Amino acid sequence: MLTQEQIHGFNTDGFTVCPGFLDVDIVDGLLAEASEVIAGNTRDQHDAERMEMEPDQPPQGTAVRRLYEPCSYYLRARELSDMEQLIGSVEQLFGPNILFHYSKLNVKPANLGSVVEWHQDLSYYPMTNSDSLAVLFYLDDTDESNGALKILPGAHHQALLNHSIDGYFQGRVTESVDESKAVSISGDAGTAIFMHGLAPHASAPNASARNRRTLILSYRAADAYPIYNGPMTQKHDLHARLVRGERPAMARFNLTQFPIPQYKDEVASLYDLQQRSREGL
Ligand SMILES: O=C(O)CCC(=O)C(=O)O
């Protein structure tokens, strides 16, 4: 469970860091499961329903960029998403009714792992209220050299930063970000970072010889209902399930206005969208 100091940190800064949240056996189990899933896939021949490959590698390259929805498909990740200590911690932040929302495993492989540009998660899936968070579990020892998470403390209290150009959603912040105010979060494998859905965050490419595997689980208050925006709304909510309490029949609103992402084209992923944005497409 979270300490009072961690709860205060989350509310004030938009994140809190919990070293040693997962013990070594759980981390090893999650890594073994991910390795099994990844084995045998190449850039040219892989299960595109379940994973995305790093693009800058030869056709036979085996570097995976992201596993999609591990908590829906794989036992150990699923067990983690239902872990009492984890859901209890989310309950401390958002109250008794909690939905699991989605999961992903960002591999950020050694020497190749892609950049994640500054963004706020809720810009992708507007909700009636902002009680939404991601828990990022470092599965490898992580520091700036292998692409640690960077967060802008306190910015989750402000209006959403601009993520659009010419009215189209870019999947990244399109105004200038004062990186001098950012905090880089280092931690050993097993560290959990609870990060608010409005906290601006990013991470650099991994130029080191060490992987930076991070398992990311998102939860939200069960009375945060998606604001309907066509097929993307359904896509973003496909894996949602109640994990604590009940689903209130009443949506709660704590935002008076919120930008709705307008997509120019169909996009495969955050990386894809951010890449196109960098190229001005
Ligand atoms: O892996 C990271 O460094 C950040 C992940 C992230 O923001 C995302 O996948 O949406």
Coordinates of C-alpha atoms and ligand atoms in Angstrom, one line a residue:
M1 CA 0.0 0.0 0.0
L2 CA 1.1 3.6 -0.4
T3 CA 2.3 5.7 2.5
Q4 CA 0.7 9.1 3.3
E5 CA 3.8 10.7 1.8
Q6 CA 3.4 8.8 -1.4
I7 CA -0.3 9.7 -1.6
H8 CA 0.6 13.3 -1.0
G9 CA 3.4 13.1 -3.7
F10 CA 0.9 11.7 -6.2
N11 CA -1.6 14.5 -5.5
T12 CA 1.0 17.3 -5.5
D13 CA 3.4 16.2 -8.3
G14 CA 1.2 13.9 -10.4
F15 CA 3.4 10.9 -9.6
T16 CA 4.9 8.9 -6.8
V17 CA 7.7 6.4 -6.9
C18 CA 7.7 3.1 -5.0
P19 CA 11.0 1.2 -5.0
G20 CA 10.8 -2.5 -4.5
F21 CA 7.0 -2.7 -5.2
L22 CA 7.5 -6.0 -7.0
D23 CA 9.8 -8.7 -5.5
V24 CA 12.5 -10.3 -7.7
D25 CA 10.5 -13.5 -8.3
I26 CA 7.6 -11.6 -9.7
V27 CA 9.9 -9.5 -11.9
D28 CA 11.6 -12.7 -13.1
G29 CA 8.3 -14.4 -13.9
L30 CA 7.1 -11.4 -15.9
L31 CA 10.3 -11.2 -17.8
A32 CA 10.3 -14.9 -18.6
E33 CA 6.7 -14.7 -19.8
A34 CA 7.5 -11.7 -22.0
S35 CA 10.6 -13.5 -23.5
E36 CA 8.4 -16.5 -24.4
V37 CA 5.9 -14.3 -26.2
I38 CA 8.6 -12.4 -28.0
A39 CA 10.7 -15.5 -29.1
G40 CA 10.6 -16.3 -32.8
N41 CA 9.2 -13.0 -34.0
T42 CA 11.0 -10.9 -36.5
R43 CA 10.4 -7.5 -38.0
D44 CA 9.2 -9.2 -41.2
Q45 CA 7.2 -12.0 -39.5
H46 CA 5.5 -11.3 -36.3
D47 CA 2.2 -11.4 -34.6
A48 CA 1.0 -7.9 -35.3
E49 CA -2.1 -8.3 -33.2
R50 CA 0.0 -8.9 -30.1
M51 CA 3.2 -6.8 -30.7
E52 CA 4.9 -4.0 -32.5
M53 CA 8.5 -4.3 -33.7
E54 CA 11.2 -1.7 -33.7
P55 CA 11.3 -0.3 -37.3
D56 CA 15.0 0.5 -37.5
Q57 CA 16.3 -3.0 -37.9
P58 CA 16.8 -5.5 -40.7
P59 CA 13.8 -7.7 -41.8
Q60 CA 15.2 -10.6 -39.7
G61 CA 15.7 -8.3 -36.6
T62 CA 14.1 -9.6 -33.4
A63 CA 13.8 -6.3 -31.5
V64 CA 10.2 -5.8 -30.2
R65 CA 9.1 -2.3 -29.4
R66 CA 5.9 -3.1 -27.5
L67 CA 3.7 -6.0 -26.4
Y68 CA 0.0 -5.1 -26.6
E69 CA -2.3 -5.8 -23.7
P70 CA -0.2 -8.3 -21.7
C71 CA -2.7 -8.3 -18.8
S72 CA -5.4 -9.6 -21.2
Y73 CA -3.4 -12.3 -22.8
Y74 CA -0.7 -13.6 -20.4
L75 CA -1.2 -15.2 -17.0
R76 CA 1.5 -13.6 -15.0
A77 CA 0.7 -10.1 -16.2
R78 CA -3.0 -10.8 -15.6
E79 CA -2.2 -11.9 -12.0
L80 CA -0.3 -8.6 -11.5
S81 CA -3.2 -6.5 -12.7
D82 CA -5.4 -8.2 -10.0
M83 CA -2.8 -8.0 -7.2
E84 CA -4.3 -6.8 -3.9
Q85 CA -1.4 -4.6 -3.1
L86 CA -1.7 -2.8 -6.4
I87 CA -5.5 -2.4 -6.6
G88 CA -5.5 -1.4 -2.9
S89 CA -3.0 1.4 -3.8
V90 CA -5.1 2.6 -6.6
E91 CA -8.1 2.6 -4.3
Q92 CA -6.2 4.8 -1.9
L93 CA -5.9 7.4 -4.7
F94 CA -9.2 7.1 -6.5
G95 CA -11.7 5.5 -4.0
P96 CA -13.5 2.2 -3.8
N97 CA -14.7 1.7 -7.4
I98 CA -11.8 0.9 -9.8
L99 CA -11.6 -0.2 -13.4
F100 CA -8.6 -1.8 -14.9
H101 CA -8.2 0.1 -18.2
Y102 CA -5.4 -1.2 -20.4
S103 CA -1.8 -2.6 -20.4
K104 CA 1.3 -2.6 -22.5
L105 CA 4.9 -3.7 -22.1
N106 CA 7.4 -1.2 -23.6
V107 CA 10.6 -3.1 -24.3
K108 CA 12.8 -0.1 -25.2
P109 CA 15.5 -2.6 -26.4
A110 CA 19.2 -2.1 -26.0
N111 CA 20.8 0.2 -28.7
L112 CA 17.5 0.6 -30.5
G113 CA 14.6 1.5 -28.2
S114 CA 12.4 4.3 -29.6
V115 CA 11.8 7.7 -28.2
V116 CA 8.5 8.5 -26.5
E117 CA 7.7 12.2 -27.0
W118 CA 6.1 14.4 -24.4
H119 CA 2.4 13.6 -24.0
Q120 CA -0.4 13.3 -21.5
D121 CA -2.2 10.0 -21.5
L122 CA -5.7 11.5 -21.2
S123 CA -5.2 13.4 -24.4
Y124 CA -5.7 10.1 -26.2
Y125 CA -8.8 9.0 -24.4
P126 CA -10.9 11.9 -22.9
M127 CA -13.0 10.9 -19.9
T128 CA -15.7 12.5 -17.9
N129 CA -13.3 12.9 -15.0
S130 CA -9.5 12.8 -14.7
D131 CA -9.1 10.1 -12.1
S132 CA -7.0 7.9 -14.3
L133 CA -3.4 6.7 -13.8
A134 CA -0.8 4.5 -15.2
V135 CA 1.5 2.3 -13.0
L136 CA 4.8 1.8 -14.7
F137 CA 6.8 -1.1 -13.4
Y138 CA 10.5 -1.1 -14.3
L139 CA 11.5 -4.7 -15.1
D140 CA 15.1 -3.8 -15.6
D141 CA 17.3 -1.5 -13.6
T142 CA 16.7 1.9 -15.2
D143 CA 18.4 5.3 -15.3
E144 CA 18.9 8.0 -17.9
S145 CA 21.3 5.9 -19.9
N146 CA 18.7 3.4 -20.9
G147 CA 15.8 5.8 -21.3
A148 CA 14.3 6.4 -17.8
L149 CA 10.8 8.0 -17.6
K150 CA 10.8 11.8 -17.4
I151 CA 7.8 13.7 -15.8
L152 CA 6.9 17.3 -15.4
P153 CA 5.9 17.6 -11.7
G154 CA 2.7 19.4 -10.8
A155 CA 1.6 20.0 -14.4
H156 CA -1.3 17.6 -14.0
H157 CA -3.1 20.4 -12.1
Q158 CA -3.1 22.6 -15.2
A159 CA -5.2 22.6 -18.5
L160 CA -4.2 19.9 -21.0
L161 CA -1.2 21.0 -23.1
N162 CA -1.7 21.3 -26.8
H163 CA -1.4 18.0 -28.7
S164 CA -2.7 19.2 -32.1
I165 CA -1.5 20.9 -35.2
D166 CA -4.0 22.4 -37.6
G167 CA -6.7 20.8 -35.6
Y168 CA -5.3 17.3 -35.9
F169 CA -4.2 15.2 -32.9
Q170 CA -0.4 14.6 -33.0
G171 CA -0.1 12.2 -30.0
R172 CA 2.6 14.5 -28.5
V173 CA 2.8 17.9 -27.0
T174 CA 3.1 20.5 -29.7
E175 CA 3.9 23.5 -27.6
S176 CA 7.3 24.0 -26.0
V177 CA 8.1 21.9 -22.9
D178 CA 10.5 23.3 -20.3
E179 CA 12.7 20.2 -19.9
S180 CA 14.7 21.9 -17.2
K181 CA 11.6 21.4 -14.9
A182 CA 11.4 17.7 -15.7
V183 CA 12.4 14.9 -13.3
S184 CA 14.1 11.8 -14.6
I185 CA 13.1 8.7 -12.6
S186 CA 15.7 6.1 -12.1
G187 CA 14.9 2.9 -10.2
D188 CA 15.9 -0.7 -9.9
A189 CA 13.8 -3.5 -11.4
G190 CA 10.7 -3.9 -9.3
T191 CA 10.2 -0.1 -8.9
A192 CA 6.6 1.1 -9.5
I193 CA 5.8 4.6 -10.6
F194 CA 2.1 5.7 -10.1
M195 CA 1.6 8.5 -12.7
H196 CA -1.6 10.6 -13.1
G197 CA -3.2 10.5 -16.5
L198 CA -2.6 14.3 -16.9
A199 CA 1.1 14.2 -16.0
P200 CA 3.2 15.1 -19.0
H201 CA 5.9 12.5 -19.6
A202 CA 8.4 11.3 -22.1
S203 CA 11.5 9.1 -22.5
A204 CA 14.6 9.2 -24.6
P205 CA 15.7 6.5 -27.0
N206 CA 17.8 3.7 -25.5
A207 CA 21.3 4.1 -26.7
S208 CA 22.7 1.8 -24.0
A209 CA 23.6 -1.9 -24.2
R210 CA 20.8 -2.7 -21.6
N211 CA 17.1 -3.2 -22.3
R212 CA 14.6 -1.0 -20.4
R213 CA 11.5 -3.2 -20.2
T214 CA 8.6 -1.4 -18.5
L215 CA 5.2 -3.0 -17.9
I216 CA 2.5 -0.4 -17.8
L217 CA -1.0 -0.9 -16.3
S218 CA -3.6 1.7 -16.4
Y219 CA -6.5 2.0 -14.0
R220 CA -9.3 4.6 -13.5
A221 CA -12.1 5.5 -11.2
A222 CA -15.1 3.4 -12.3
D223 CA -17.2 6.6 -12.7
A224 CA -14.8 8.0 -15.3
Y225 CA -16.7 7.2 -18.5
P226 CA -15.1 7.7 -22.0
I227 CA -16.4 10.6 -24.0
Y228 CA -17.6 9.1 -27.2
N229 CA -15.4 10.0 -30.2
G230 CA -16.2 7.3 -32.8
P231 CA -14.2 4.0 -33.2
M232 CA -11.2 5.2 -31.2
T233 CA -13.3 5.3 -28.1
Q234 CA -14.2 1.7 -28.4
K235 CA -10.7 0.7 -29.3
H236 CA -9.3 2.4 -26.1
D237 CA -11.8 0.7 -23.9
L238 CA -11.8 -2.8 -25.2
H239 CA -9.8 -4.3 -22.3
A240 CA -11.5 -2.3 -19.5
R241 CA -12.9 -4.4 -16.6
L242 CA -14.0 -3.8 -13.0
V243 CA -11.4 -4.9 -10.5
R244 CA -12.8 -3.3 -7.3
G245 CA -16.2 -2.2 -6.0
E246 CA -19.0 -1.5 -8.5
R247 CA -19.6 0.4 -11.7
P248 CA -21.6 3.5 -10.7
A249 CA -24.6 4.2 -13.0
M250 CA -23.8 7.9 -12.8
A251 CA -20.8 9.4 -14.6
R252 CA -18.8 11.9 -12.5
F253 CA -17.5 15.1 -14.2
N254 CA -14.6 17.2 -12.9
L255 CA -13.6 18.8 -16.2
T256 CA -15.5 21.7 -17.7
Q257 CA -13.9 21.3 -21.1
F258 CA -11.5 18.9 -22.7
P259 CA -10.1 18.6 -26.3
I260 CA -11.3 15.7 -28.3
P261 CA -8.6 14.2 -30.5
Q262 CA -9.3 14.6 -34.2
Y263 CA -7.4 11.9 -36.3
K264 CA -6.2 12.7 -39.8
D265 CA -5.6 9.1 -40.7
E266 CA -5.9 5.7 -39.0
V267 CA -2.8 5.1 -36.8
A268 CA -1.2 1.9 -35.5
S269 CA 0.2 3.2 -32.2
L270 CA 1.5 6.1 -30.2
Y271 CA 4.9 5.6 -31.8
D272 CA 3.5 5.6 -35.3
L273 CA 1.5 8.8 -34.6
Q274 CA 4.4 10.6 -33.0
Q275 CA 6.7 9.6 -35.9
R276 CA 4.3 10.9 -38.5
S277 CA 4.0 14.1 -36.5
R278 CA 7.8 14.6 -36.5
E279 CA 7.8 14.1 -40.2
G280 CA 5.0 16.6 -40.6
L281 CA 2.7 14.1 -42.3
Ligands
LIG1 O1 7.9 3.8 -22.0 C1 7.9 5.0 -21.6 O2 9.0 5.5 -21.4 C2 6.7 5.8 -21.6 C3 5.5 5.1 -22.0 C4 4.4 5.9 -22.5 O3 4.2 7.0 -22.2 C5 3.4 5.2 -23.3 O4 3.7 4.1 -23.8 O5 2.3 5.8 -23.5

